[in-house]
Short mmCIF file of C-alpha atoms and ligand atoms in Angstrom, two decimals:
data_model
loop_
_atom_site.label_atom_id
_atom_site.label_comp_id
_atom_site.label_asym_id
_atom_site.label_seq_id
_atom_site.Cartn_x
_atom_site.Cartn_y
_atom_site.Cartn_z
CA UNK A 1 -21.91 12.10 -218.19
CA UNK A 2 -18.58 12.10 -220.62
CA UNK A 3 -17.28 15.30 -221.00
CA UNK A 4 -15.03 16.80 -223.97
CA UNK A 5 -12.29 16.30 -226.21
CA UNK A 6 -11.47 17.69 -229.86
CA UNK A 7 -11.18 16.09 -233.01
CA UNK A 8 -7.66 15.90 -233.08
CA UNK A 9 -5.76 13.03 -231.92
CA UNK A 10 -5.25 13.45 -228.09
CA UNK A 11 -1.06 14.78 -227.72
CA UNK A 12 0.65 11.91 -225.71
CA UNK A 13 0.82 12.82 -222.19
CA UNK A 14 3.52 15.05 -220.31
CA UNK A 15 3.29 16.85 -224.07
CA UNK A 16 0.26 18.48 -223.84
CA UNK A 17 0.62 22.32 -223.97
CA UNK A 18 -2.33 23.01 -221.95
CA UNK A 19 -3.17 21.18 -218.40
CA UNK A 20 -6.60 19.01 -218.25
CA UNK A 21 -7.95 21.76 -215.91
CA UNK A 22 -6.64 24.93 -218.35
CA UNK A 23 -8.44 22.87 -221.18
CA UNK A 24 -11.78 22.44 -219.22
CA UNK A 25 -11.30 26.48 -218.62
CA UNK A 26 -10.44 27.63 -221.93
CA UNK A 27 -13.14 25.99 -223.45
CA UNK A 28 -15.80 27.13 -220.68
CA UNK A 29 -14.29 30.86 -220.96
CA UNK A 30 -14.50 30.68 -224.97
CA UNK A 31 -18.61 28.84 -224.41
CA UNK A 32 -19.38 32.07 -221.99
CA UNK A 33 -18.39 34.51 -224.57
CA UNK A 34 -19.65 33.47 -228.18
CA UNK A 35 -22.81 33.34 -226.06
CA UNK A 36 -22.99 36.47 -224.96
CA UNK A 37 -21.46 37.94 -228.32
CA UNK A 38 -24.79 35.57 -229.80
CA UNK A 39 -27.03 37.29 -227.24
CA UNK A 40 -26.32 40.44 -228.85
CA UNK A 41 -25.98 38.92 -232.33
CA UNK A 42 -29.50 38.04 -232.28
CA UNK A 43 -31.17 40.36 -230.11
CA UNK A 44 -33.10 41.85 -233.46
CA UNK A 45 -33.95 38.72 -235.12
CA UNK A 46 -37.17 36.70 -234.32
CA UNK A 47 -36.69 33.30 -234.20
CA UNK A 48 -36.33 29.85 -231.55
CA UNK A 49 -33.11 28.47 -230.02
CA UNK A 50 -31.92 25.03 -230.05
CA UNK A 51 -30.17 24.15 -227.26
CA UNK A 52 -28.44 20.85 -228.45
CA UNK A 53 -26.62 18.79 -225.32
CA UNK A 54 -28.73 19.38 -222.30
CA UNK A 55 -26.20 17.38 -219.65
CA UNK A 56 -26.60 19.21 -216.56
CA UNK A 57 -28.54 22.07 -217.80
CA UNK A 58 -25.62 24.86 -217.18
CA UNK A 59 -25.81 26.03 -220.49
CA UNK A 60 -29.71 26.03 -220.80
CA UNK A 61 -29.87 27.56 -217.54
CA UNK A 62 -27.70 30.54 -218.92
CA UNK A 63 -29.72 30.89 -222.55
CA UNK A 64 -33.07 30.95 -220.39
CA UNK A 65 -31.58 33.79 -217.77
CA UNK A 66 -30.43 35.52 -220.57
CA UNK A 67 -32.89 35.27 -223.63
CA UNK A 68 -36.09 35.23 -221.01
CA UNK A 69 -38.58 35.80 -224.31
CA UNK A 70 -37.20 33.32 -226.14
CA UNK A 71 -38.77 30.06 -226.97
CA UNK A 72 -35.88 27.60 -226.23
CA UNK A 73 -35.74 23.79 -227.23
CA UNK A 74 -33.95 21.46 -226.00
CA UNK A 75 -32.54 18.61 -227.78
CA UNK A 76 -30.64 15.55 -225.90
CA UNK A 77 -31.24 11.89 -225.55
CA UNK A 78 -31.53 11.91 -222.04
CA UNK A 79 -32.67 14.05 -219.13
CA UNK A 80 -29.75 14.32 -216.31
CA UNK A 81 -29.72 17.75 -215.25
CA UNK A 82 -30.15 19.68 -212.07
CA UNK A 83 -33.99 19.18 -211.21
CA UNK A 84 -34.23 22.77 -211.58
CA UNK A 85 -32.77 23.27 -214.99
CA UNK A 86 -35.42 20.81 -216.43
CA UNK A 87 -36.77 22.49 -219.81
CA UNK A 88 -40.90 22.06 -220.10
CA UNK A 89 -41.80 18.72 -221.32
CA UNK A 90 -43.35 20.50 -224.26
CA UNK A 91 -39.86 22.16 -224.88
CA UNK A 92 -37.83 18.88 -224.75
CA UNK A 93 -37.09 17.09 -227.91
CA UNK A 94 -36.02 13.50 -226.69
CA UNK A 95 -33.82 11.47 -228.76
CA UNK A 96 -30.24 10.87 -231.07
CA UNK A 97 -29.69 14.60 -232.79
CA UNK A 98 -29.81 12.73 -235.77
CA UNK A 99 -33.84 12.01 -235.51
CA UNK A 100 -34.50 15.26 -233.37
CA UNK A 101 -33.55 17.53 -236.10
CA UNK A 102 -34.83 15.51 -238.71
CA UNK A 103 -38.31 15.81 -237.21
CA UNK A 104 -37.50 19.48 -236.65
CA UNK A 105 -36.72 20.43 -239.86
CA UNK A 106 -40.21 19.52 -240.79
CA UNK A 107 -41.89 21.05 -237.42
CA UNK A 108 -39.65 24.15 -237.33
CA UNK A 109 -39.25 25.18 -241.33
CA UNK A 110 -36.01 27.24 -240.82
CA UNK A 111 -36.69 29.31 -237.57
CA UNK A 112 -33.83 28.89 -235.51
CA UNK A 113 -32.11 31.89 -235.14
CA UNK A 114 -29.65 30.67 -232.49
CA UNK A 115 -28.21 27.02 -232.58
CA UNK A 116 -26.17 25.98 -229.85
CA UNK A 117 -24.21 22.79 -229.77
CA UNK A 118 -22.65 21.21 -226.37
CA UNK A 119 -22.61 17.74 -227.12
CA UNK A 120 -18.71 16.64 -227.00
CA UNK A 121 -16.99 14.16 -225.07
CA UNK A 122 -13.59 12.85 -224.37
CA UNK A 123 -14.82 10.12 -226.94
CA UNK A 124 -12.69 10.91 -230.06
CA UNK A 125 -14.89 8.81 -231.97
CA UNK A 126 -18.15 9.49 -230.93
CA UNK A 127 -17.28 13.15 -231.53
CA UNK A 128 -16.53 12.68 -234.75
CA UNK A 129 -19.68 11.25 -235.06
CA UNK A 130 -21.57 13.67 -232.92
CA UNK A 131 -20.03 16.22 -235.49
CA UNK A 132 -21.06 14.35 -238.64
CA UNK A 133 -25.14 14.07 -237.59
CA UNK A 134 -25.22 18.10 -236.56
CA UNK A 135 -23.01 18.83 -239.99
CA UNK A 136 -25.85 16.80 -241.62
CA UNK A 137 -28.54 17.85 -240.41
CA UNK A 138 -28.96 21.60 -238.73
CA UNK A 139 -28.48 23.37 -241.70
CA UNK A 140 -32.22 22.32 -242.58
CA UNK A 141 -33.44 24.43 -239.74
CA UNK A 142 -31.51 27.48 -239.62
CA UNK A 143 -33.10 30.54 -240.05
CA UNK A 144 -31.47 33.02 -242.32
CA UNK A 145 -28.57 34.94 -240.20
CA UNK A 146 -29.10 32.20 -237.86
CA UNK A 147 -25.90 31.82 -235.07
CA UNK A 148 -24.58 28.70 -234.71
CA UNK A 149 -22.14 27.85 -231.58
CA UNK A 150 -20.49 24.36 -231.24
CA UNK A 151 -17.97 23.00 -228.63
CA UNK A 152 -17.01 20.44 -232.22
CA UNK A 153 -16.17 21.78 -235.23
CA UNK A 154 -18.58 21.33 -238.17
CA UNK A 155 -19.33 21.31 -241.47
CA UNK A 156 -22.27 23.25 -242.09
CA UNK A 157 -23.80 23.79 -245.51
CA UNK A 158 -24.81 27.58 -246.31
CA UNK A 159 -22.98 28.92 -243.63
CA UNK A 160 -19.31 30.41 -243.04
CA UNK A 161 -17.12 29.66 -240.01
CA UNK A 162 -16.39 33.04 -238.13
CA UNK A 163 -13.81 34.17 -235.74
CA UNK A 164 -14.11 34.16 -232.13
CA UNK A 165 -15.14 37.14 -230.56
CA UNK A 166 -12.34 38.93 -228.14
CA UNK A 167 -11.04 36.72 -225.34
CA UNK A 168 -12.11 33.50 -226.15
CA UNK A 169 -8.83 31.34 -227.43
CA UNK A 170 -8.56 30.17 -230.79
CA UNK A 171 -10.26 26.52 -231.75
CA UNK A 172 -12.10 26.20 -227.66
CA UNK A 173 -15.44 27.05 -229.87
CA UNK A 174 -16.58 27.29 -233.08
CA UNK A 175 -18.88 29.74 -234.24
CA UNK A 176 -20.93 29.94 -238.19
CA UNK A 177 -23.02 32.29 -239.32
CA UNK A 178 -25.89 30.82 -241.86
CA UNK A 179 -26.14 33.12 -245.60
CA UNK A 180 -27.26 34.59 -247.43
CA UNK A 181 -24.73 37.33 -246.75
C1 SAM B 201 -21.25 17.89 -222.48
S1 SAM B 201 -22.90 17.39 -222.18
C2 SAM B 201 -23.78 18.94 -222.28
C3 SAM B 201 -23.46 19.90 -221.17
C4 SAM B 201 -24.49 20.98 -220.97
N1 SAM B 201 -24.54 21.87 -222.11
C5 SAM B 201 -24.27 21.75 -219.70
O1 SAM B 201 -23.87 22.93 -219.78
O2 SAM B 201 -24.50 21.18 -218.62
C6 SAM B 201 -23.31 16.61 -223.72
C7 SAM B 201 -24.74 16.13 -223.85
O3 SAM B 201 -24.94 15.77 -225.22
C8 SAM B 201 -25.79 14.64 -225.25
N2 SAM B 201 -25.55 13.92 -226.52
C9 SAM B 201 -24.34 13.50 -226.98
N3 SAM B 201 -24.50 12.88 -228.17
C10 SAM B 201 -25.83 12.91 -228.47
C11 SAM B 201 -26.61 12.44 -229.55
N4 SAM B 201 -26.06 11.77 -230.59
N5 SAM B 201 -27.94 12.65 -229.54
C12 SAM B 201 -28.52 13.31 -228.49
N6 SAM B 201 -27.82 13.79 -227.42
C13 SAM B 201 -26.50 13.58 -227.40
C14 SAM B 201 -25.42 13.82 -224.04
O4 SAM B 201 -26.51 13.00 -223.64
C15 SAM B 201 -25.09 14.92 -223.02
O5 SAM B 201 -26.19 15.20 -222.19
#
């Protein structure tokens, strides 16, 4: 499975300020706490989750431990996760992001209260890409108030970027909050 890069141009090597493995941590440390910060964020609301970027199922194994009475979909174009973090078929929405929200703006009609995004890779340009099809097309099921994490930045219509919460570095995860506020 590729794993993660930003948007940015990658700094030539022996100039990077941060190591491959402090990256990989940073980003992981900065993912564990705008979730739990979300956890709380939400704990009032009704509303589904997306989970967007199953992979291994590390991430949707922590939303399910954690939001137990939540209905949580899962969105990737593949299954390749630990056997046991396999979502319920009936939970699984198989295919590009692009075509998996578009359905579920239709099927969902703004009830996501919690969008989370996990679906970067050390591909520069598929990440812009990858960035482009969520920018496009999650706003069209957010609930209002609705959380929305990303390991990419984005460009989300109707929401406003917020900062991350205490202890997670600047620009390792990217957090918007959906209006009206
Ligand atoms: C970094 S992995 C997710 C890691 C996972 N959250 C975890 O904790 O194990 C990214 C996932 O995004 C999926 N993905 C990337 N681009 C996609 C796209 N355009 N449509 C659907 N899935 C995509 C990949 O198949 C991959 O499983």
């Amino acid at each position: 499975m590729p794993t993660r890069a930003t948007l940015k141009e990658p700094r030539a090597e022996g100039r990077r300020k941060d190591s491959r493995l402090e990256t990989l941590l940073f980003r992981l440390e900065a993912q564990h706490i705008c979730l739990e910060w979300a956890f709380r964020e939400i704990a009032d609301r009704p509303g589904i989750v997306f989970e967007m970027g199953l992979g291994h199922g590390r991430t949707y194994d922590h939303l399910r431990i954690h939001l137990p009475e939540r209905e949580i979909y899962v969105l990737d174009r593949e299954i390749d996760c630990f056997a046991d973090c396999t979502p319920p078929e009936n939970y699984l929405l198989l295919g590009d992001i692009e075509d998996t929200l578009g359905a579920a703006a239709t099927r969902f009609d703004r009830q996501v209260i919690l969008a989370h995004a996990d679906m970067g890779s050390y591909v520069n340009a598929n990440n812009i890409a990858t960035s482009a099809k969520l920018s496009r097309c999650l706003p069209a099921v957010l609930a209002p108030h609705a959380i929305v994490l990303s390991d990419l930045p984005l460009e989300l219509a109707g929401t406003r970027s917020l900062p991350l919460p205490p202890g997670a570095r600047k620009d390792k995860y990217f957090l918007y909050v959906n209006g009206p506020w």
